[in-house]
Tab-separated table of C-alpha atoms in Angstrom:
chain	number	residue	atom	x	y	z
A	1	MET	CA	8.076	-14.165	165.274
A	2	ASP	CA	9.897	-14.491	161.957
A	3	GLY	CA	8.505	-13.751	158.529
A	4	ASP	CA	7.881	-17.411	157.555
A	5	VAL	CA	5.748	-18.039	160.653
A	6	LYS	CA	3.756	-14.846	159.952
A	7	HIS	CA	3.267	-15.951	156.405
A	8	ILE	CA	1.884	-19.333	157.295
A	9	LEU	CA	-0.317	-17.806	160.029
A	10	ILE	CA	-1.867	-15.509	157.496
A	11	VAL	CA	-2.399	-18.315	154.876
A	12	VAL	CA	-3.827	-20.758	157.366
A	13	SER	CA	-6.062	-18.036	158.913
A	14	ILE	CA	-7.516	-17.024	155.518
A	15	SER	CA	-7.979	-20.670	154.568
A	16	THR	CA	-9.654	-21.413	157.898
A	17	PHE	CA	-11.989	-18.477	157.429
A	18	ALA	CA	-12.935	-19.611	153.937
A	19	PHE	CA	-13.434	-23.228	154.967
A	20	TRP	CA	-15.763	-22.353	157.865
A	21	LEU	CA	-17.461	-19.624	155.827
A	22	SER	CA	-18.666	-22.316	153.399
A	23	SER	CA	-19.903	-24.340	156.307
A	24	ALA	CA	-21.579	-21.403	157.985
A	25	MET	CA	-23.467	-20.521	154.805
A	26	LEU	CA	-24.980	-23.956	154.684
A	27	ARG	CA	-25.926	-24.257	158.403
A	28	PRO	CA	-29.125	-22.162	158.370
A	29	ILE	CA	-30.602	-23.775	155.188
A	30	PHE	CA	-29.301	-27.362	155.167
A	31	PRO	CA	-31.984	-28.734	157.533
A	32	LEU	CA	-34.623	-26.783	155.593
A	33	TYR	CA	-33.271	-28.217	152.327
A	34	LEU	CA	-33.362	-31.740	153.677
A	35	ASP	CA	-36.879	-31.181	154.940
A	36	ASN	CA	-37.936	-29.997	151.503
A	37	VAL	CA	-36.288	-33.078	149.820
A	38	GLY	CA	-38.402	-35.327	152.083
A	39	PHE	CA	-36.271	-36.424	154.967
A	40	THR	CA	-38.194	-37.192	158.150
A	41	ALA	CA	-37.067	-35.488	161.455
A	42	PHE	CA	-35.248	-38.680	162.553
A	43	GLU	CA	-33.610	-39.118	159.130
A	44	LEU	CA	-32.645	-35.519	159.129
A	45	GLY	CA	-30.886	-35.838	162.487
A	46	ILE	CA	-29.010	-38.863	161.235
A	47	VAL	CA	-27.930	-37.290	157.952
A	48	LEU	CA	-26.785	-34.074	159.560
A	49	THR	CA	-24.632	-35.974	162.116
A	50	ILE	CA	-23.003	-38.366	159.721
A	51	PRO	CA	-19.740	-36.251	159.745
A	52	GLN	CA	-19.696	-36.169	163.539
A	53	LEU	CA	-20.325	-39.895	163.842
A	54	LEU	CA	-17.655	-40.948	161.366
A	55	SER	CA	-15.186	-38.263	162.496
A	56	ILE	CA	-14.984	-40.031	165.851
A	57	PHE	CA	-13.039	-42.790	164.085
A	58	LEU	CA	-11.269	-40.726	161.382
A	59	ARG	CA	-9.858	-37.697	163.289
A	60	VAL	CA	-7.018	-39.286	165.167
A	61	PRO	CA	-5.571	-41.341	162.164
A	62	LEU	CA	-6.005	-38.319	159.887
A	63	ALA	CA	-4.205	-36.090	162.354
A	64	ARG	CA	-1.340	-38.543	162.544
A	65	TYR	CA	-1.190	-38.939	158.765
A	66	SER	CA	-0.990	-35.137	158.360
A	67	ARG	CA	2.504	-35.277	159.854
A	68	ARG	CA	3.727	-37.658	157.267
A	69	MET	CA	2.094	-35.917	154.289
A	70	GLY	CA	2.940	-32.388	155.417
A	71	ARG	CA	0.312	-30.221	157.011
A	72	ILE	CA	0.027	-27.655	154.250
A	73	LYS	CA	-0.465	-30.336	151.558
A	74	PHE	CA	-2.916	-32.139	153.809
A	75	LEU	CA	-5.015	-29.051	154.412
A	76	THR	CA	-4.931	-28.258	150.635
A	77	LEU	CA	-6.351	-31.675	149.870
A	78	ALA	CA	-8.986	-31.385	152.591
A	79	ILE	CA	-10.222	-28.039	151.353
A	80	LEU	CA	-10.484	-29.345	147.753
A	81	LEU	CA	-12.632	-32.196	148.846
A	82	ASN	CA	-14.783	-29.796	150.831
A	83	THR	CA	-15.335	-27.659	147.676
A	84	ILE	CA	-16.358	-30.658	145.566
A	85	SER	CA	-18.689	-32.020	148.257
A	86	ILE	CA	-20.603	-28.752	148.661
A	87	PHE	CA	-21.076	-28.327	144.888
A	88	LEU	CA	-22.403	-31.905	144.594
A	89	TYR	CA	-25.253	-31.085	146.985
A	90	PHE	CA	-26.521	-28.650	144.301
A	91	LEU	CA	-26.453	-31.252	141.512
A	92	PHE	CA	-28.425	-33.985	143.209
A	93	THR	CA	-31.741	-34.118	145.162
A	94	SER	CA	-32.069	-37.900	145.655
A	95	LYS	CA	-32.080	-38.870	149.376
A	96	PRO	CA	-29.613	-41.821	148.908
A	97	ILE	CA	-27.191	-39.684	146.843
A	98	ILE	CA	-27.335	-36.791	149.320
A	99	THR	CA	-26.518	-39.283	152.064
A	100	PHE	CA	-23.599	-40.594	150.064
A	101	ILE	CA	-22.288	-37.049	149.452
A	102	ARG	CA	-22.538	-36.401	153.178
A	103	LEU	CA	-20.329	-39.416	153.708
A	104	ILE	CA	-17.692	-37.924	151.327
A	105	HIS	CA	-18.051	-34.545	153.024
A	106	THR	CA	-17.111	-36.162	156.270
A	107	LEU	CA	-13.429	-36.433	155.321
A	108	PRO	CA	-12.629	-32.660	155.056
A	109	ILE	CA	-14.881	-31.889	158.044
A	110	ALA	CA	-12.958	-34.440	160.135
A	111	ALA	CA	-9.570	-33.453	158.842
A	112	PHE	CA	-9.309	-29.685	158.539
A	113	GLY	CA	-10.142	-28.225	161.916
A	114	PRO	CA	-7.909	-30.095	164.382
A	115	VAL	CA	-4.898	-30.227	162.028
A	116	ALA	CA	-5.061	-26.468	161.323
A	117	MET	CA	-5.527	-25.486	164.962
A	118	ALA	CA	-2.744	-27.822	166.172
A	119	TYR	CA	-0.413	-26.482	163.486
A	120	VAL	CA	-1.041	-22.870	164.471
A	121	SER	CA	-0.531	-23.756	168.150
A	122	ILE	CA	2.788	-25.511	167.354
A	123	ILE	CA	4.338	-22.703	165.266
A	124	THR	CA	3.178	-19.904	167.629
A	125	PRO	CA	5.671	-18.755	170.263
A	126	GLU	CA	4.655	-19.597	173.818
A	127	LYS	CA	4.689	-15.969	174.888
A	128	GLY	CA	1.435	-14.367	173.874
A	129	ARG	CA	0.054	-17.668	172.455
A	130	GLY	CA	-3.386	-17.142	173.973
A	131	GLY	CA	-3.810	-13.770	172.199
A	132	ILE	CA	-2.562	-15.142	168.884
A	133	MET	CA	-4.799	-18.175	169.057
A	134	GLY	CA	-7.673	-15.898	169.982
A	135	LEU	CA	-7.038	-13.851	166.821
A	136	TYR	CA	-6.705	-17.001	164.697
A	137	LEU	CA	-10.010	-18.399	166.130
A	138	THR	CA	-11.582	-15.043	165.336
A	139	SER	CA	-11.340	-16.133	161.656
A	140	VAL	CA	-13.692	-18.969	162.532
A	141	GLY	CA	-16.040	-16.542	164.410
A	142	LEU	CA	-15.980	-14.125	161.493
A	143	SER	CA	-17.101	-16.859	159.151
A	144	ILE	CA	-19.932	-17.776	161.541
A	145	PHE	CA	-21.085	-14.185	161.410
A	146	LEU	CA	-20.723	-13.602	157.688
A	147	GLY	CA	-21.905	-17.005	156.417
A	148	PRO	CA	-25.525	-16.645	157.438
A	149	LEU	CA	-25.534	-13.042	156.332
A	150	VAL	CA	-24.520	-14.075	152.783
A	151	THR	CA	-27.099	-16.897	152.952
A	152	SER	CA	-29.836	-14.408	153.928
A	153	ALA	CA	-28.995	-12.232	150.924
A	154	VAL	CA	-28.882	-15.196	148.561
A	155	THR	CA	-32.223	-16.758	149.800
A	156	THR	CA	-33.887	-13.370	149.482
A	157	VAL	CA	-33.541	-13.521	145.651
A	158	MET	CA	-32.905	-17.225	144.901
A	159	ASP	CA	-34.156	-20.632	145.979
A	160	ILE	CA	-32.214	-22.230	148.880
A	161	GLU	CA	-30.492	-24.831	146.687
A	162	TYR	CA	-28.440	-22.008	145.005
A	163	VAL	CA	-26.751	-21.465	148.328
A	164	PHE	CA	-24.639	-24.504	147.637
A	165	ILE	CA	-23.063	-22.919	144.586
A	166	TRP	CA	-22.220	-19.728	146.484
A	167	ALA	CA	-20.959	-21.744	149.460
A	168	SER	CA	-18.481	-23.631	147.328
A	169	LEU	CA	-16.755	-20.423	146.184
A	170	PRO	CA	-14.904	-19.468	149.392
A	171	SER	CA	-13.662	-22.999	149.764
A	172	PHE	CA	-12.433	-23.039	146.170
A	173	LEU	CA	-10.617	-19.717	146.695
A	174	ALA	CA	-8.926	-21.054	149.784
A	175	PHE	CA	-7.761	-24.070	147.705
A	176	THR	CA	-6.201	-21.795	145.141
A	177	LEU	CA	-4.445	-19.814	147.880
A	178	LEU	CA	-2.987	-22.958	149.476
A	179	ILE	CA	-1.943	-24.642	146.239
A	180	SER	CA	-0.216	-21.412	145.049
A	181	THR	CA	1.879	-21.296	148.272
A	182	ARG	CA	5.393	-22.259	147.219
A	183	ARG	CA	7.040	-22.036	150.632
A	184	ASN	CA	5.862	-25.347	152.079
A	185	SER	CA	9.429	-26.677	152.430
A	186	ILE	CA	10.345	-23.680	154.564
A	187	ILE	CA	7.232	-23.174	156.708
A	188	ASP	CA	5.991	-26.733	157.232
A	189	ILE	CA	7.409	-28.316	160.353
A	190	GLU	CA	8.917	-31.813	159.911
A	191	LEU	CA	8.765	-33.809	163.128
A	192	ASP	CA	11.609	-36.145	163.701
A	193	ASN	CA	11.184	-39.751	162.621
A	194	GLU	CA	11.128	-40.993	166.206
A	195	VAL	CA	8.025	-38.916	167.102
A	196	ILE	CA	6.244	-39.874	163.829
A	197	ALA	CA	6.927	-43.536	164.380
A	198	GLU	CA	6.017	-43.419	168.048
A	199	PRO	CA	3.150	-45.843	168.918
A	200	LEU	CA	-0.163	-44.044	169.283
A	201	ILE	CA	-0.753	-45.646	172.680
A	202	LYS	CA	2.147	-43.700	174.180
A	203	GLY	CA	0.505	-40.390	173.169
A	204	PHE	CA	-2.792	-41.534	174.568
A	205	LYS	CA	-1.247	-42.407	177.931
A	206	ARG	CA	0.413	-39.030	178.274
A	207	ILE	CA	-2.763	-37.192	177.367
A	208	LEU	CA	-5.125	-39.216	179.516
A	209	ASN	CA	-2.937	-38.911	182.547
A	210	TYR	CA	-3.731	-35.265	182.610
A	211	ARG	CA	-6.882	-34.652	184.638
A	212	GLY	CA	-7.483	-31.216	183.244
A	213	PHE	CA	-7.706	-32.560	179.709
A	214	ILE	CA	-10.341	-35.133	180.780
A	215	LEU	CA	-12.435	-32.437	182.371
A	216	ILE	CA	-12.261	-30.307	179.220
A	217	CYS	CA	-13.397	-33.274	177.143
A	218	LEU	CA	-16.290	-34.172	179.416
A	219	SER	CA	-17.515	-30.550	179.366
A	220	ALA	CA	-17.228	-30.571	175.512
A	221	LEU	CA	-19.313	-33.752	175.403
A	222	LEU	CA	-22.164	-32.310	177.455
A	223	TYR	CA	-22.037	-28.886	175.847
A	224	SER	CA	-22.038	-30.185	172.358
A	225	MET	CA	-25.334	-31.985	172.893
A	226	SER	CA	-26.952	-28.554	172.842
A	227	MET	CA	-25.025	-27.766	169.634
A	228	GLY	CA	-26.499	-30.922	168.134
A	229	PHE	CA	-29.953	-29.346	168.625
A	230	MET	CA	-28.699	-25.973	167.384
A	231	ARG	CA	-27.257	-27.404	164.179
A	232	ALA	CA	-30.099	-29.766	163.298
A	233	PHE	CA	-33.243	-28.221	164.675
A	234	LEU	CA	-32.775	-24.504	165.519
A	235	PRO	CA	-33.920	-23.529	162.003
A	236	LEU	CA	-36.979	-25.723	162.376
A	237	PHE	CA	-37.641	-24.408	165.850
A	238	LEU	CA	-37.613	-20.844	164.549
A	239	LYS	CA	-39.741	-21.807	161.527
A	240	ASP	CA	-42.352	-23.796	163.467
A	241	THR	CA	-42.581	-21.549	166.521
A	242	TYR	CA	-42.149	-18.049	165.021
A	243	PHE	CA	-43.046	-18.775	161.375
A	244	LEU	CA	-39.820	-17.206	160.056
A	245	GLU	CA	-38.564	-17.470	156.488
A	246	ALA	CA	-35.125	-18.758	155.532
A	247	SER	CA	-33.733	-15.284	155.062
A	248	LEU	CA	-34.784	-14.106	158.587
A	249	ILE	CA	-33.513	-17.335	160.174
A	250	SER	CA	-30.154	-16.658	158.451
A	251	LEU	CA	-30.098	-13.152	159.871
A	252	LEU	CA	-30.556	-14.559	163.379
A	253	TYR	CA	-27.697	-16.909	162.786
A	254	SER	CA	-25.592	-13.948	161.573
A	255	LEU	CA	-26.396	-12.071	164.766
A	256	ARG	CA	-25.234	-15.042	166.798
A	257	GLY	CA	-22.112	-15.164	164.693
A	258	PHE	CA	-21.390	-11.436	165.101
A	259	SER	CA	-21.409	-11.756	168.962
A	260	ASN	CA	-19.281	-14.864	168.596
A	261	VAL	CA	-16.620	-13.125	166.534
A	262	ILE	CA	-16.237	-10.059	168.763
A	263	SER	CA	-15.904	-12.252	171.882
A	264	ARG	CA	-12.994	-14.316	170.570
A	265	PRO	CA	-10.147	-11.801	170.500
A	266	LEU	CA	-11.077	-10.675	174.008
A	267	ALA	CA	-11.253	-14.243	175.198
A	268	GLY	CA	-7.806	-14.940	173.780
A	269	HIS	CA	-6.395	-11.895	175.509
A	270	LEU	CA	-7.993	-12.826	178.828
A	271	SER	CA	-6.634	-16.322	178.524
A	272	ASP	CA	-3.137	-14.864	179.029
A	273	LYS	CA	-4.320	-12.602	181.868
A	274	ILE	CA	-6.673	-14.600	184.153
A	275	GLY	CA	-6.231	-18.139	182.901
A	276	VAL	CA	-8.369	-20.315	180.639
A	277	GLY	CA	-10.157	-22.223	183.467
A	278	ILE	CA	-12.309	-19.244	184.556
A	279	LEU	CA	-13.274	-18.527	180.959
A	280	VAL	CA	-14.298	-22.116	180.298
A	281	VAL	CA	-16.622	-22.167	183.269
A	282	THR	CA	-18.051	-18.710	182.480
A	283	GLY	CA	-18.745	-19.601	178.868
A	284	LEU	CA	-20.545	-22.813	179.751
A	285	PHE	CA	-22.612	-21.169	182.497
A	286	ILE	CA	-23.835	-18.373	180.165
A	287	SER	CA	-24.687	-20.992	177.498
A	288	ALA	CA	-26.827	-22.821	180.005
A	289	LEU	CA	-28.740	-19.648	180.901
A	290	THR	CA	-29.450	-18.847	177.258
A	291	LEU	CA	-30.897	-22.351	176.631
A	292	PHE	CA	-33.175	-21.982	179.709
A	293	GLY	CA	-34.272	-18.595	178.315
A	294	LEU	CA	-35.095	-20.002	174.878
A	295	SER	CA	-37.197	-22.772	176.484
A	296	LEU	CA	-39.591	-20.040	177.672
A	297	THR	CA	-40.461	-19.233	174.012
A	298	PRO	CA	-40.050	-15.485	174.540
A	299	PRO	CA	-40.947	-12.819	171.982
A	300	ILE	CA	-38.746	-12.903	168.891
A	301	GLU	CA	-36.812	-9.766	170.019
A	302	PHE	CA	-35.698	-11.663	173.145
A	303	VAL	CA	-34.825	-14.656	171.070
A	304	ALA	CA	-32.438	-12.452	169.098
A	305	VAL	CA	-30.835	-11.213	172.336
A	306	LEU	CA	-30.495	-14.758	173.652
A	307	LEU	CA	-28.915	-16.005	170.451
A	308	ALA	CA	-26.462	-13.115	170.582
A	309	LEU	CA	-25.611	-14.022	174.117
A	310	PHE	CA	-25.199	-17.691	173.162
A	311	GLY	CA	-22.721	-16.505	170.438
A	312	VAL	CA	-20.638	-14.691	173.127
A	313	SER	CA	-20.563	-17.756	175.373
A	314	TRP	CA	-19.733	-19.955	172.408
A	315	GLY	CA	-16.757	-17.796	171.428
A	316	VAL	CA	-15.457	-17.613	175.004
A	317	ARG	CA	-15.799	-21.373	175.565
A	318	ALA	CA	-14.219	-22.253	172.194
A	319	VAL	CA	-11.149	-20.019	172.528
A	320	SER	CA	-10.503	-20.912	176.189
A	321	SER	CA	-10.833	-24.623	175.542
A	322	ILE	CA	-8.495	-24.634	172.549
A	323	ASN	CA	-5.997	-22.481	174.416
A	324	PHE	CA	-6.088	-24.903	177.323
A	325	ILE	CA	-5.011	-27.726	175.018
A	326	GLY	CA	-2.303	-25.452	173.475
A	327	PHE	CA	-0.918	-24.382	176.857
A	328	TYR	CA	-0.945	-27.659	178.767
A	329	LEU	CA	-0.396	-30.494	176.286
A	330	ASP	CA	3.023	-31.443	175.105
A	331	GLU	CA	3.775	-30.173	171.548
A	332	ARG	CA	4.010	-33.708	170.158
A	333	ASP	CA	0.592	-34.578	171.585
A	334	ARG	CA	-1.419	-31.585	170.367
A	335	GLU	CA	-2.637	-32.963	167.146
A	336	VAL	CA	-3.919	-36.145	168.812
A	337	GLY	CA	-5.200	-34.029	171.709
A	338	MET	CA	-7.056	-31.699	169.398
A	339	ALA	CA	-8.525	-34.730	167.518
A	340	LEU	CA	-9.701	-36.309	170.842
A	341	PHE	CA	-11.238	-33.012	171.915
A	342	TYR	CA	-13.043	-32.688	168.624
A	343	ASN	CA	-14.265	-36.250	168.947
A	344	MET	CA	-15.941	-35.442	172.213
A	345	PHE	CA	-17.674	-32.590	170.409
A	346	ASP	CA	-18.690	-34.873	167.575
A	347	ILE	CA	-20.076	-37.544	169.907
A	348	GLY	CA	-22.107	-34.916	171.773
A	349	VAL	CA	-23.425	-33.270	168.598
A	350	SER	CA	-24.467	-36.704	167.231
A	351	ILE	CA	-26.221	-37.682	170.455
A	352	GLY	CA	-27.941	-34.300	170.643
A	353	ALA	CA	-29.184	-34.225	167.043
A	354	ILE	CA	-30.253	-37.893	166.804
A	355	THR	CA	-31.856	-37.875	170.242
A	356	THR	CA	-33.677	-34.598	169.540
A	357	GLY	CA	-35.030	-36.029	166.268
A	358	TYR	CA	-36.479	-38.914	168.281
A	359	LEU	CA	-37.622	-36.919	171.288
A	360	LEU	CA	-39.547	-34.405	169.176
A	361	GLU	CA	-42.111	-37.186	168.794
A	362	LEU	CA	-42.586	-37.083	172.540
A	363	PHE	CA	-41.599	-33.716	173.915
A	364	THR	CA	-41.944	-30.040	172.897
A	365	TYR	CA	-39.053	-27.839	171.870
A	366	SER	CA	-39.231	-26.055	175.255
A	367	GLU	CA	-38.883	-29.268	177.205
A	368	ILE	CA	-35.913	-30.382	175.120
A	369	LEU	CA	-34.233	-26.976	175.540
A	370	ASN	CA	-34.633	-27.319	179.376
A	371	ILE	CA	-32.967	-30.731	179.279
A	372	LEU	CA	-30.055	-29.432	177.185
A	373	GLY	CA	-29.717	-26.411	179.499
A	374	GLY	CA	-29.373	-28.729	182.464
A	375	LEU	CA	-26.610	-30.698	180.686
A	376	VAL	CA	-24.642	-27.543	179.906
A	377	LEU	CA	-25.041	-26.354	183.471
A	378	LEU	CA	-23.618	-29.757	184.644
A	379	ALA	CA	-20.698	-29.161	182.266
A	380	SER	CA	-19.913	-25.817	183.928
A	381	ILE	CA	-19.913	-27.530	187.304
A	382	ILE	CA	-17.604	-30.256	186.133
A	383	THR	CA	-15.016	-27.699	185.001
A	384	LEU	CA	-15.008	-25.717	188.248
A	385	PRO	CA	-11.680	-27.355	189.326
A	386	LEU	CA	-10.035	-25.645	186.317
A	387	ALA	CA	-11.101	-22.275	187.557
A	388	ILE	CA	-10.151	-23.027	191.189
A	389	LYS	CA	-6.665	-24.193	190.197
A	390	ARG	CA	-6.299	-21.077	187.977
A	391	TYR	CA	-5.265	-22.958	184.871
């Protein structure tokens, strides 16, 4: 691996860490903040899933456009818009304005992740790619761990709205790092004009002819319904069931993030050794067990253990799924493939959050967790062919 590739891997990894750190800082308190502002449970579910709903339509064209613009420039613009959006949440408390800001925030959320991951996958040598991708995705896991920890510290001494100011800082620092990078002409990969001009339908046909990719997407759709609950209603579940304050809820998020981050390098290494299929199935199965466990409303100590276990399964599933796309999709199809994979996740998160907001009028948290656990268990069964064929 030459020096230019190492340089861009470091820059993109740091920027990815900062981008998701900002997001992770908001995750424990954003539902609580919306609840304080006056959103109903149904409205809360809709507002939280606006990025996922709109990203379904935005990710593929944005991924294609990143090739023309240059990926580093594209990521720089995305992270600037992310910084501005987060800061605007602090300035306004009106429900319509918050909803409008959420619409703006959709653009960087839709754009950054798949483009950054596809870029790293493309510039990484095939030999040892699983391990390198595992290390890169560890930057995401590290942000998931540290973000709630910072939020817990901030909410201990300040009101929750001040988290928005602190959350905008990592994103702003990443913007300054990217904009100060003067080596774009060397390290950014320019695809030939034929590939850029290729009709999108050709890429879709190549991707959808691959059965393994379809199975990965179906599993992501089912799994992400549980993540819709986790993102929108886990803080409220912990608040309503265990009467926890925002600082303690953030600590539990941080515990889940810690187990997530330590699992990712190992999952990347194992991807090269035993194949990604076995890891995908294992991660999904463990996730299902933890959801069933949470449905029993155990003592808070066991809740902490279950959330830590969910973090491990999350890290294993995330790394192995991304590595699957990196290993088995053609290089020219990876950005669109990543975008489609993310879309499945977005659809599932949207369905999970909005449906949960409606079902809470009819069912208890425990009943909803059992339903979600069953869906994730089904996802693990669907992906069994990937393990049997030793992908």
